[in-house]
């Protein structure tokens, strides 16, 4: 019954995940079929596809607010002015894509399980609404001082990295309510916000 789904109702939550669950025998939606997705779609799950780019049809999704591209090899994004959540875990990223700086409405950014060695100092300045930042399981050894510009940040997960010293910027994150540090080198606890 679901073999020929090309047009989906609006708005969709976990769009591709629903189609996978509804029809496990035909789990892949071809990039060509993306042109039939309604432009009013607000949420897209394009996870675990091994893709290196977003499908061309995603350019039509002008109202997209949530994007899950976990488990791919995507390293650049096109402008998505309304995007508030970006899940970009397990993409083998070695650097934060420059295109993320243009996503100024992000409230959640998850880039866990990549190979990030640093966070660009300019990134926090471009993400004033960011409340959740997940950077677990990367290769980070320091945090940029500019992280203190994230004045809306409530959750910071930097677990399982190589961070050995608490960054002074952590003390300036007055809205931070959850800080996850497990799996790093022993930290000097007296420098952490409590």
mmCIF file of C-alpha atoms in Angstrom:
data_model
loop_
_atom_site.group_PDB
_atom_site.id
_atom_site.type_symbol
_atom_site.label_atom_id
_atom_site.label_comp_id
_atom_site.label_asym_id
_atom_site.label_seq_id
_atom_site.Cartn_x
_atom_site.Cartn_y
_atom_site.Cartn_z
ATOM 1 C CA UNK A 1 0.000 0.000 0.000
ATOM 2 C CA UNK A 2 2.931 2.335 0.647
ATOM 3 C CA UNK A 3 5.137 1.366 -2.313
ATOM 4 C CA UNK A 4 4.299 4.391 -4.434
ATOM 5 C CA UNK A 5 4.149 7.178 -1.877
ATOM 6 C CA UNK A 6 5.442 10.326 -3.518
ATOM 7 C CA UNK A 7 3.301 13.053 -1.979
ATOM 8 C CA UNK A 8 3.126 13.469 1.785
ATOM 9 C CA UNK A 9 0.682 15.456 3.936
ATOM 10 C CA UNK A 10 1.893 18.626 5.665
ATOM 11 C CA UNK A 11 3.458 19.260 8.148
ATOM 12 C CA UNK A 12 5.481 16.105 8.600
ATOM 13 C CA UNK A 13 7.451 15.061 11.657
ATOM 14 C CA UNK A 14 10.253 12.647 10.895
ATOM 15 C CA UNK A 15 9.148 12.456 7.288
ATOM 16 C CA UNK A 16 11.523 9.858 5.958
ATOM 17 C CA UNK A 17 11.518 7.887 9.211
ATOM 18 C CA UNK A 18 7.758 7.426 8.923
ATOM 19 C CA UNK A 19 8.057 6.118 5.385
ATOM 20 C CA UNK A 20 10.824 3.702 6.413
ATOM 21 C CA UNK A 21 8.700 2.420 9.292
ATOM 22 C CA UNK A 22 5.574 2.143 7.156
ATOM 23 C CA UNK A 23 7.288 0.163 4.431
ATOM 24 C CA UNK A 24 10.483 -1.624 5.511
ATOM 25 C CA UNK A 25 10.651 -3.539 2.221
ATOM 26 C CA UNK A 26 10.965 -0.274 0.269
ATOM 27 C CA UNK A 27 12.861 1.831 2.825
ATOM 28 C CA UNK A 28 14.604 4.183 0.414
ATOM 29 C CA UNK A 29 12.961 7.275 -0.980
ATOM 30 C CA UNK A 30 14.849 8.247 -4.100
ATOM 31 C CA UNK A 31 16.281 11.760 -4.354
ATOM 32 C CA UNK A 32 14.106 12.237 -7.448
ATOM 33 C CA UNK A 33 10.973 11.689 -5.383
ATOM 34 C CA UNK A 34 11.987 14.570 -3.109
ATOM 35 C CA UNK A 35 10.599 16.958 -5.724
ATOM 36 C CA UNK A 36 7.108 15.788 -4.758
ATOM 37 C CA UNK A 37 7.428 16.667 -1.086
ATOM 38 C CA UNK A 38 5.267 19.605 -0.237
ATOM 39 C CA UNK A 39 7.116 22.890 0.274
ATOM 40 C CA UNK A 40 5.263 23.349 3.594
ATOM 41 C CA UNK A 41 7.091 20.400 5.157
ATOM 42 C CA UNK A 42 8.627 21.510 8.467
ATOM 43 C CA UNK A 43 10.604 18.412 9.444
ATOM 44 C CA UNK A 44 12.818 16.114 7.397
ATOM 45 C CA UNK A 45 14.597 12.952 8.519
ATOM 46 C CA UNK A 46 17.253 12.108 5.915
ATOM 47 C CA UNK A 47 19.343 10.012 8.304
ATOM 48 C CA UNK A 48 21.484 6.932 7.743
ATOM 49 C CA UNK A 49 21.612 7.128 3.944
ATOM 50 C CA UNK A 50 25.361 7.476 3.377
ATOM 51 C CA UNK A 51 24.591 10.592 1.324
ATOM 52 C CA UNK A 52 27.219 13.267 0.690
ATOM 53 C CA UNK A 53 24.718 16.000 -0.226
ATOM 54 C CA UNK A 54 21.111 16.795 0.527
ATOM 55 C CA UNK A 55 18.714 15.839 -2.256
ATOM 56 C CA UNK A 56 17.997 18.593 -4.776
ATOM 57 C CA UNK A 57 14.320 18.628 -3.793
ATOM 58 C CA UNK A 58 15.238 19.831 -0.306
ATOM 59 C CA UNK A 59 15.861 23.286 -1.776
ATOM 60 C CA UNK A 60 12.076 23.623 -2.095
ATOM 61 C CA UNK A 61 11.570 23.159 1.651
ATOM 62 C CA UNK A 62 11.393 26.844 2.565
ATOM 63 C CA UNK A 63 9.539 26.184 5.844
ATOM 64 C CA UNK A 64 11.899 23.498 7.130
ATOM 65 C CA UNK A 65 12.459 23.825 10.898
ATOM 66 C CA UNK A 66 13.947 20.457 11.844
ATOM 67 C CA UNK A 67 16.527 18.506 9.840
ATOM 68 C CA UNK A 68 18.035 15.150 10.791
ATOM 69 C CA UNK A 69 20.980 14.164 8.592
ATOM 70 C CA UNK A 70 22.677 11.827 11.078
ATOM 71 C CA UNK A 71 24.693 8.968 9.615
ATOM 72 C CA UNK A 72 25.612 10.565 6.298
ATOM 73 C CA UNK A 73 28.686 12.266 4.834
ATOM 74 C CA UNK A 74 27.090 15.688 4.353
ATOM 75 C CA UNK A 75 29.470 18.574 5.013
ATOM 76 C CA UNK A 76 27.613 21.582 3.551
ATOM 77 C CA UNK A 77 24.064 22.893 3.743
ATOM 78 C CA UNK A 78 22.073 25.314 1.633
ATOM 79 C CA UNK A 79 20.396 28.327 3.295
ATOM 80 C CA UNK A 80 17.516 27.331 5.559
ATOM 81 C CA UNK A 81 16.418 30.519 7.336
ATOM 82 C CA UNK A 82 13.713 28.913 9.515
ATOM 83 C CA UNK A 83 15.748 25.916 10.668
ATOM 84 C CA UNK A 84 15.718 25.602 14.476
ATOM 85 C CA UNK A 85 17.039 22.034 14.909
ATOM 86 C CA UNK A 86 19.943 20.429 13.092
ATOM 87 C CA UNK A 87 20.995 16.857 13.846
ATOM 88 C CA UNK A 88 24.314 16.197 12.092
ATOM 89 C CA UNK A 89 25.739 13.292 14.090
ATOM 90 C CA UNK A 90 28.013 10.606 12.631
ATOM 91 C CA UNK A 91 28.852 12.489 9.431
ATOM 92 C CA UNK A 92 32.649 11.973 9.699
ATOM 93 C CA UNK A 93 33.070 15.754 9.917
ATOM 94 C CA UNK A 94 36.563 16.994 10.675
ATOM 95 C CA UNK A 95 35.496 20.646 10.739
ATOM 96 C CA UNK A 96 32.278 22.511 11.429
ATOM 97 C CA UNK A 97 30.763 23.390 8.033
ATOM 98 C CA UNK A 98 30.883 27.134 7.290
ATOM 99 C CA UNK A 99 27.259 26.970 6.166
ATOM 100 C CA UNK A 100 26.115 26.440 9.774
ATOM 101 C CA UNK A 101 26.945 30.065 10.555
ATOM 102 C CA UNK A 102 24.079 31.112 8.275
ATOM 103 C CA UNK A 103 21.538 29.120 10.326
ATOM 104 C CA UNK A 104 20.925 31.964 12.762
ATOM 105 C CA UNK A 105 17.641 30.588 14.170
ATOM 106 C CA UNK A 106 19.111 27.317 15.438
ATOM 107 C CA UNK A 107 18.096 26.423 18.982
ATOM 108 C CA UNK A 108 19.541 22.885 18.794
ATOM 109 C CA UNK A 109 22.756 21.790 17.087
ATOM 110 C CA UNK A 110 23.924 18.214 17.481
ATOM 111 C CA UNK A 111 27.270 17.322 15.928
ATOM 112 C CA UNK A 112 28.148 14.384 18.161
ATOM 113 C CA UNK A 113 30.137 11.367 16.943
ATOM 114 C CA UNK A 114 32.188 13.166 14.327
ATOM 115 C CA UNK A 115 35.916 13.931 14.151
ATOM 116 C CA UNK A 116 35.797 17.612 15.048
ATOM 117 C CA UNK A 117 39.090 18.925 16.388
ATOM 118 C CA UNK A 118 37.925 22.502 16.989
ATOM 119 C CA UNK A 119 34.957 24.828 17.034
ATOM 120 C CA UNK A 120 35.392 28.007 14.969
ATOM 121 C CA UNK A 121 35.643 31.069 17.198
ATOM 122 C CA UNK A 122 33.145 32.875 14.970
ATOM 123 C CA UNK A 123 30.432 30.197 15.187
ATOM 124 C CA UNK A 124 28.850 31.176 18.544
ATOM 125 C CA UNK A 125 28.411 34.787 17.427
ATOM 126 C CA UNK A 126 26.152 33.640 14.558
ATOM 127 C CA UNK A 127 23.922 31.403 16.708
ATOM 128 C CA UNK A 128 22.271 33.716 19.267
ATOM 129 C CA UNK A 129 19.270 31.414 19.882
ATOM 130 C CA UNK A 130 21.247 28.221 20.451
ATOM 131 C CA UNK A 131 19.977 26.501 23.613
ATOM 132 C CA UNK A 132 21.345 22.967 23.090
ATOM 133 C CA UNK A 133 24.803 22.137 21.765
ATOM 134 C CA UNK A 134 25.815 18.485 21.565
ATOM 135 C CA UNK A 135 29.465 17.858 20.682
ATOM 136 C CA UNK A 136 30.037 14.488 22.391
ATOM 137 C CA UNK A 137 32.406 11.888 20.931
ATOM 138 C CA UNK A 138 34.647 14.199 18.938
ATOM 139 C CA UNK A 139 38.342 15.091 19.156
ATOM 140 C CA UNK A 140 38.007 18.499 20.829
ATOM 141 C CA UNK A 141 40.759 19.496 23.255
ATOM 142 C CA UNK A 142 39.715 23.111 23.880
ATOM 143 C CA UNK A 143 36.609 25.250 23.597
ATOM 144 C CA UNK A 144 36.761 28.714 22.068
ATOM 145 C CA UNK A 145 36.357 31.622 24.500
ATOM 146 C CA UNK A 146 33.682 32.948 22.153
ATOM 147 C CA UNK A 147 31.390 30.166 23.393
ATOM 148 C CA UNK A 148 30.383 32.676 26.071
ATOM 149 C CA UNK A 149 28.445 34.503 23.302
ATOM 150 C CA UNK A 150 25.855 31.718 23.469
ATOM 151 C CA UNK A 151 23.684 33.578 25.959
ATOM 152 C CA UNK A 152 20.703 31.228 25.485
ATOM 153 C CA UNK A 153 22.658 27.991 25.979
ATOM 154 C CA UNK A 154 21.085 25.667 28.573
ATOM 155 C CA UNK A 155 22.674 22.315 27.629
ATOM 156 C CA UNK A 156 26.265 21.708 26.561
ATOM 157 C CA UNK A 157 27.400 18.126 25.992
ATOM 158 C CA UNK A 158 31.147 17.886 25.410
ATOM 159 C CA UNK A 159 31.531 14.377 26.806
ATOM 160 C CA UNK A 160 34.040 11.894 25.390
ATOM 161 C CA UNK A 161 36.411 14.453 23.912
ATOM 162 C CA UNK A 162 40.017 15.296 24.819
ATOM 163 C CA UNK A 163 39.314 18.342 26.961
ATOM 164 C CA UNK A 164 41.734 18.496 29.895
ATOM 165 C CA UNK A 165 41.118 21.992 31.270
ATOM 166 C CA UNK A 166 37.903 23.864 31.897
ATOM 167 C CA UNK A 167 37.576 26.797 29.545
ATOM 168 C CA UNK A 168 37.002 30.196 31.192
ATOM 169 C CA UNK A 169 34.028 30.670 28.866
ATOM 170 C CA UNK A 170 32.075 28.046 30.846
ATOM 171 C CA UNK A 171 31.905 30.402 33.826
ATOM 172 C CA UNK A 172 30.269 33.050 31.652
ATOM 173 C CA UNK A 173 27.429 30.808 30.475
ATOM 174 C CA UNK A 174 24.880 32.019 33.024
ATOM 175 C CA UNK A 175 21.910 30.219 31.413
ATOM 176 C CA UNK A 176 23.676 26.841 31.362
ATOM 177 C CA UNK A 177 21.738 24.271 33.410
ATOM 178 C CA UNK A 178 23.303 21.040 32.055
ATOM 179 C CA UNK A 179 26.986 20.515 31.366
ATOM 180 C CA UNK A 180 28.070 16.996 30.370
ATOM 181 C CA UNK A 181 31.817 16.382 30.688
ATOM 182 C CA UNK A 182 32.146 12.625 31.255
ATOM 183 C CA UNK A 183 34.830 10.782 29.361
ATOM 184 C CA UNK A 184 37.305 13.662 29.132
ATOM 185 C CA UNK A 185 40.690 13.892 30.795
ATOM 186 C CA UNK A 186 40.453 14.835 34.514
ATOM 187 C CA UNK A 187 39.272 18.440 34.717
ATOM 188 C CA UNK A 188 40.040 21.051 37.332
ATOM 189 C CA UNK A 189 36.590 21.227 38.916
ATOM 190 C CA UNK A 190 37.148 24.529 40.680
ATOM 191 C CA UNK A 191 36.920 26.307 37.319
ATOM 192 C CA UNK A 192 33.511 24.879 36.421
ATOM 193 C CA UNK A 193 30.215 26.729 36.877
ATOM 194 C CA UNK A 194 28.022 25.188 39.546
#
